[in-house]
Amino acid sequence: MRLPPFAYHAPDTLDKALKIKAELGASAPILAGGTDLLVHLKHRLASPAAVISLKNIRTLKGIEVGADSLVLRAGTPLREVAAHEGVIRNFPLLVKAVHSIGAVGIQHFRGTIGGNLCLTPRCLFYNQSLFWRTGKGQCHRTGGKDCLALKGSESCQAICSGDTVPVLAALSAQVTIASAGGMRTAPVAEFFTGKGESPFNMTPEEILTEIRIPLPWGPLSSSYQRLSFRSAVDFPLINAAVAAILDKGKVESFRLVISSAGPAPVILKELESAIKGQKPDPAMLQPVREAAIKAVEGAIIENASASKEYRVKLAAVAAVRAASEALGLENQPS
Amino acid sequence: MKKQLLSMTVNGEEVNLAVTPNTTLLEVLREDLGLTGVKEGCAEGVCGACTVLMDGNPVRSCLTLALEAGGADIVTVEGMATGGNLHPIQQAFIEHGAVQCGFCTPGMILASKALLDRNSDPSEDEIKTALAGNFCRCTGYRKILEAVSAASTGHTEPRRKE
Amino acid sequence: MSRDEYSYVGKSIPRIDSRSKVTGEALFTADLKLPRMLVGKILRSPYAHAKILDVDVSKALSLKGVHAVVTGKDTAGEKWGVFRYTRDQQLLCVDKVRYVGDEVAAVAAVDEDTALEALSLIRVDYEELPGVFDCRSAIEPGAPLVHEDRPRNINVAVKIDVGDVEAGFKRSVLIREDTFAAEEDSYFMTENYAVVANPHADGSIEVWMPNASPHTKAKALSNALKLPLSQVNVRKITIGGAFGGRSDVFPAEFIACLLSLKSDRPVKLVYDREENSIATRMGHAMITTIKTGVDPDGAVLARDIVSYLDGGAYSSTGPIATSVPYLCHEQAYRLENVRFHGYRIYTNKPVRGMIRIHGRSFACGIDTQLDMIADELGIDPVAIRLRNARRPGETTPTGSYVASCGMVECIEKTAEASNFLEKREKRPPNRGIGMGINSVQTGFPLGIRGGSQAFIKFHEDGGATVVSGVVDNGQGNDQMLVQIAAEELGVALDDVRLISADTEVTPTDAGSYSMISTFGGGAAVKAAAEDARAQLFEVASEMLEADPSDLVARNRKIFVRGAPDVGIPIAKIVRKALILGRPIMGRGSFAPDVDQRREWISNPKGQLSQAFSFGATVAEVDVDPETGRVQALEVACAQDCGFAVNPMLVEGQFEGGVAMGGQGGMLGEEHRWHQGHVLNPSLLEYKIPIIKDMPAITPIIVETIDPGGPYGAKEAGMSVAMSAAQAYCNAVGNALGIYFNHYPLTPERILDAIEHKKPGIQTAWELEPARIIKSE
Ligand SMILES: Cc1cc2nc3c(=O)[nH]c(=O)nc-3n(C[C@H](O)[C@H](O)[C@H](O)COP(=O)(O)OP(=O)(O)OC[C@H]3O[C@@H](n4cnc5c(N)ncnc54)[C@H](O)[C@@H]3O)c2cc1C
Ligand code: FES
Ligand code: FES
């Protein structure tokens, strides 16, 4: 399948890349591993003037463990993230999430952590070929004014499908974003707009440079759960992550994030205060289930390879499984 | 569209050519270099038929711009045999009946090589994980699994006979 | 002869074609490159149903680099259909498009980008029409018609009525009626369809494409192009799987030829994955209502079945597709009184063909209902199958004599290997074990191309070249032919060269559909080799001064039985024969012993196929009751393949059958729709199995030595694929205590059934029954 024509830039510094970005903006997307971008281009979901490859920018690759945080540079291949000793030691759930992405040969060597976070939200009516879409009319993202999956929807409801998204959000990671004008940081949770047509709080002139995960301040107890049809290759139908600090038998902090529901990950905020300070107890799981259902019911629409109802059910299952693993309740009746 | 220069090593030989930026590695290998052992099964990264090794790592050539391979060392299935001798993985695929229609075979073999080069004695689960992104519609995967185990160093039983 | 006495047949010998496949040397159609070759592309309808008002190609024609453009005007509405009475598919649409993907125009240009640009310059004015997208609404009076001359959108109606069904029901102690449904499935062979056409100055044209019968393709092309058959040469090429999906003739091969003739240059047309999904063939969606009456022991006394098959926009193999699910079942099970009404119904969806597990709702329905009956009667699933299973020497309801049949053995062996009864008794929660059994034909007549012929010539060094029309889709037919030839000629495998599946050179053959390659093509090669050997013996008998009937050919020598040391090398005999002016030229043929008067619709009785294969599969699964996800643990599959010419290849067919029929076919493979648009034409969203999810498989080869097959061989792999679907279905049902009647069993459906679980012995969902359509 042919790609549309575009120019190719492979600058060797971030500054040069930012300069090109400042000039070309949205018409020059970043090419990290390309495992998502190239599929979009082939489907003519974008026909950019140029692509900017991160290939030669050394400073955008690598992982560092600092005193209070672990830094993943955006262009680091997923394989390196999952194999990094500091990641394995501190964030087993991130390792699990990375291992869940597609399959070894698809992403683990080419795909990057930055690309996973910036993965274009997916929709069964959008991620189709140009031919397929010809007979269907245009949607919010292809130049139209409606949503093909949810008629009348104000904005695009495509699904944020990256495996690492709920994990990074649960770990309260921060993103660093650069532009020709300078750098800024933002919590991962705020990186997502909730609108499929412009999913990230990032201007077309900006580049994601790093993801900073604070090192846990106490004993981290965590879980990553993802449900998909096949045990590899497939995007998650739903995924959920819990990061909790469990100290002396008490939950000192608790964060549960569900993703692959709508355009942004959903943080189950109200649970955090309810569970904090308590001893892990199977009775906590029912509220988790209820909160999960409540949180995703508004977010999930009929636009994935499984029905809306089913995905809502899965969200509850994933949330409960993540919570019970993180809270050590796995073999206790709920 | 302006062409850009691309140099890389393919199956041990240095290759220099000019390509348009929107050319995939798959297209260069198949069309410019005639390496049609690189198969296009889906063109969107799913099936693994287009797998090649890039600096020893399995990658989807259909999702890799040719220019991204600049300076890289590429191995396709045509580069597996040396001096007329098949690579042990190729031999094992033949002997174990792991080849039916053969369309998935080049990708399977390269994904297996990437695994065995890194881990010469993988468990069954490790093989399954490494090959999870390579689709085969004919074999039911059983004989592929047997072939890869047989080609690993830990394999001590006699090769399948008859 | 017993297996040990053979040199090659019956042995697990690596395939002759595998070396070129592991080195990347094997060429598939898309790999071909010819001088001056152009790239062809097809413009397809984006609408499910629309009138074509106007097609304007002028802009495309004037684009630089475009060498030919064709539309319906160039084909004058020429139509294709497998049978004379089912010719309903225009090779390029003229008046109307009937599904999303229907061919409207095509271009040939210097490269792909130019061809794509040319397509975008073609202007087609459509008037959209309301469409029909499922069987039930399509047969409603007043529904939009896909073909105006086909009232109620009925494409094919098959009626079979044997014995006295009403009387059988009267005698029954238990009668059940249940309805089963299945969605569309698809082939997803790894190689996408492609075609290359190469015109020559002498007026002939060469064509390459993945196919299941080169001779059928050539015949259709010759008719459509109005060229003599000898001038349309379909060449041999490596083929990346078929599974039924390469059997039919597609407009694309005709279009590629037209483009190449028009431009006077070779044209290559390669489908992308989406085109391969929507514009070749896919499996039928199907609704089946089964009413069964049994005696107190569970023996079936009467059965009445009505099936609706969603056929899509055109007939394709319609009459065959409509009948085969029923026929497989009447072969597998003894039945005296049985009635079948099958309707293939047009819809505005892609065209449906035969697939490896054709008729999931039928086969799984029969076996699920049998388990329900067994539960009502307190009989175990093995016993009720044994009670009803086909035995050798019997005749099927529509009149096929079954010469060999290992159904009982397949059932017993899989039950034993899987420890079926014990596991069914004692199992952890949410674990289940299930059995399915089935049977397929080994070839059914398709007119003059029902048989097969072969030639063998010898080289002066004692090597032989076999010429056969049999095509290899990937299953290993080439290897099978070579093993047979080497066996009969007494030469080494390496001494045998094979020329096959090239219509200019090779004689006709039935094609690799209908599972006849070994039985028919193998038999023809065997006969040709026997003929060549007899000629060798003639000459050798003079040299050895022995009677030809005392001679043996083995190890490249011919010798008197019992005296292998004084043999003469075959090479020497070949040369002697040349000098004597009696060159060795073997000739053999095979014509199946079937009732040529049998016809799918007008006369569905008589010997359908000369032989039948039988299979049983047992699957054991775990179900996650919270998500509905199924993990298959172990599968045991047995098939009576007559005789395994190459056990390793046969096992490979079984294992592939489990993957496609059971793991994929029952757990997840289905197309999903939005009106006429298939939502999952891609390998990402259509869920074929991956290695990680496959269970352990125990293949069990059962041999019954069919009197008509070469060495007793029949076919390998199809009965397993079908019975695997049934086994998985019953295993999931057993795990949950639910009788499933809507397939495939996606996690979503399973969860829905768990949540709405009904008491007692009834199907998971109440589906509206399929009924006889009155206005026939
Ligand atoms: C068959 C298949 C299966 C897949 N399965 C999964 C799965 O299970 N789970 C999953 O999470 N993903 C999956 N993916 C998607 C994708 O491969 C991964 O998400 C991968 O991590 C993306 O990384 P990349 O570097 O290849 O991204 P790219 O394709 O290079 O980039 C993705 C997007 O992010 C933008 N981008 C990338 N880096 C930056 C940056 N530094 N700054 C600003 N923008 C940037 C790009 O412009 C592009 O729009 C799958 C893809 C395929 C083809
Ligand atoms: S062709 Fe590249 S993954 Fe299928
Ligand atoms: S051998 Fe045919 S796809 Fe693997």
XYZ file of N, CA and C and ligand atoms in Angstrom, chain A residues 29-39 54 60 74-75 78 100-103 106-107 110-116 118-120 161-164 202 206-209 226 233-236, chain B residues 44-46 63, chain C residues 684, ligand 1:
206
model
N 4.183 16.103 10.927
C 4.104 15.314 12.149
C 5.447 14.666 12.494
N 5.550 14.332 13.775
C 6.741 13.630 14.246
C 6.651 12.164 13.842
N 7.759 11.667 13.344
C 7.866 10.236 13.060
C 8.800 9.658 14.116
N 8.232 8.931 15.070
C 9.085 8.288 16.084
C 9.365 6.879 15.568
N 8.618 5.878 16.054
C 8.793 4.536 15.488
C 8.008 4.379 14.196
N 7.006 5.222 14.045
C 6.199 5.187 12.830
C 5.161 4.073 12.795
N 5.065 3.290 13.851
C 4.171 2.126 13.794
C 2.699 2.530 13.856
N 2.452 3.748 14.242
C 1.082 4.259 14.197
C 0.953 5.251 13.032
N 1.915 6.134 12.947
C 1.839 7.192 11.936
C 1.742 6.628 10.514
N 2.559 5.635 10.215
C 2.572 5.147 8.828
C 1.250 4.505 8.423
N 0.600 3.860 9.366
C -0.699 3.267 9.041
C -1.680 4.387 8.694
N 12.708 11.352 14.373
C 13.484 11.550 15.606
C 14.767 10.727 15.589
N 16.871 12.661 22.572
C 15.484 12.237 22.801
C 15.403 10.747 23.102
N 11.317 10.693 25.163
C 10.158 10.307 24.327
C 10.506 9.313 23.229
N 11.714 9.444 22.674
C 12.061 8.598 21.538
C 12.656 7.247 21.919
N 10.406 0.984 22.927
C 9.667 0.297 23.986
C 10.480 -0.837 24.592
N 2.534 -5.595 26.842
C 1.204 -5.843 26.275
C 0.989 -5.167 24.931
N 1.894 -4.274 24.566
C 1.670 -3.519 23.331
C 1.898 -4.418 22.124
N 0.876 -4.613 21.341
C 0.990 -5.316 20.062
C 1.795 -6.596 20.149
N 2.917 -6.615 19.488
C 3.761 -7.805 19.475
C 5.202 -7.371 19.283
N 6.299 -5.871 16.041
C 5.614 -4.660 15.554
C 6.212 -3.432 16.235
N 6.173 -3.430 17.555
C 6.544 -2.189 18.221
C 7.778 -2.234 19.082
N 10.905 -0.761 17.194
C 10.715 0.515 16.489
C 9.833 1.465 17.307
N 8.795 0.943 17.884
C 7.842 1.797 18.583
C 8.482 2.452 19.808
N 8.010 3.641 20.115
C 8.613 4.400 21.216
C 7.579 4.664 22.304
N 8.097 5.045 23.464
C 7.207 5.363 24.577
C 6.445 6.660 24.284
N 7.124 7.604 23.640
C 6.449 8.863 23.299
C 5.340 8.626 22.288
N 5.632 7.776 21.326
C 4.633 7.451 20.312
C 3.442 6.745 20.923
N 3.697 5.970 21.959
C 2.590 5.275 22.598
C 1.670 6.255 23.328
N 1.359 9.371 22.526
C 0.742 10.249 21.509
C -0.022 9.478 20.446
N -0.230 8.208 20.700
C -0.977 7.373 19.751
C -2.292 8.060 19.370
N -2.556 8.119 18.097
C -3.793 8.763 17.660
C -4.996 7.949 18.132
N -5.972 4.641 23.048
C -5.749 3.195 23.107
C -4.355 2.763 23.535
N -3.519 3.708 23.904
C -2.152 3.342 24.277
C -2.136 2.510 25.557
N -1.324 1.465 25.552
C -1.258 0.615 26.732
C -0.649 1.324 27.927
N 0.300 2.228 27.663
C 0.990 2.820 28.819
C 0.220 3.997 29.415
N -1.301 19.894 23.284
C 0.014 20.086 22.681
C -0.259 20.798 21.372
N 4.641 21.898 18.871
C 5.344 21.319 20.013
C 5.757 19.872 19.793
N 6.755 19.468 20.575
C 7.228 18.088 20.535
C 7.292 17.581 21.972
N 6.827 16.374 22.177
C 6.943 15.729 23.483
C 8.386 15.265 23.633
N 9.054 15.692 24.699
C 10.466 15.308 24.824
C 10.697 14.250 25.881
N -5.261 -5.425 31.252
C -5.773 -5.039 29.935
C -6.541 -6.228 29.373
N -1.014 -8.515 19.706
C -1.375 -7.759 18.507
C -2.530 -6.774 18.746
N -3.620 -7.254 19.320
C -4.802 -6.408 19.438
C -4.625 -5.243 20.406
N -5.239 -4.132 20.033
C -5.317 -2.999 20.948
C -6.203 -3.391 22.128
N -5.987 -2.765 23.260
C -6.851 -3.104 24.398
C -8.302 -2.727 24.122
N -0.146 -3.014 6.900
C -0.395 -2.117 8.035
C 0.108 -2.673 9.357
N 1.153 -3.442 9.287
C 1.843 -3.799 10.520
C 1.274 -4.957 11.301
N 0.277 -5.629 10.772
C -0.396 -6.643 11.576
C 0.209 -8.038 11.415
N 6.075 -0.853 7.706
C 5.843 0.345 8.520
C 7.142 1.095 8.787
N -6.247 -6.800 11.405
C -6.243 -6.358 12.798
C -7.596 -6.614 13.443
C -0.744 -4.108 14.362
C -0.583 -3.066 15.399
C -0.939 -3.363 16.687
C -0.796 -2.413 17.689
N -1.132 -2.737 18.956
C -0.987 -1.825 19.945
C -1.329 -2.145 21.277
O -1.724 -3.267 21.583
N -1.199 -1.188 22.217
C -0.740 0.044 21.919
O -0.626 0.865 22.821
N -0.405 0.383 20.674
C -0.502 -0.522 19.673
N -0.150 -0.169 18.380
C 0.161 1.239 18.064
C 1.627 1.644 18.104
O 2.418 0.708 17.425
C 2.177 1.815 19.480
O 1.309 2.583 20.250
C 3.566 2.450 19.494
O 3.999 2.590 20.805
C 3.596 3.804 18.837
O 4.905 4.296 18.924
P 5.689 4.833 17.649
O 6.952 5.366 18.126
O 5.777 3.783 16.618
O 4.696 5.957 17.194
P 4.575 6.875 15.841
O 3.809 6.111 14.870
O 5.948 7.268 15.436
O 3.819 8.044 16.425
C 2.504 7.966 16.889
C 1.876 9.367 16.906
O 2.485 10.146 17.882
C 3.133 11.272 17.328
N 4.402 11.425 18.051
C 5.289 10.433 18.257
N 6.307 10.874 18.998
C 6.040 12.175 19.283
C 6.718 13.162 20.023
N 7.869 12.911 20.635
N 6.177 14.393 20.101
C 4.998 14.653 19.496
N 4.311 13.741 18.789
C 4.825 12.515 18.680
C 3.276 10.961 15.872
O 3.305 12.116 15.082
C 2.050 10.111 15.615
O 0.946 10.901 15.390
C -0.282 -1.120 17.369
C 0.069 -0.838 16.050
C -0.060 -1.803 15.079
C 0.352 -1.478 13.696
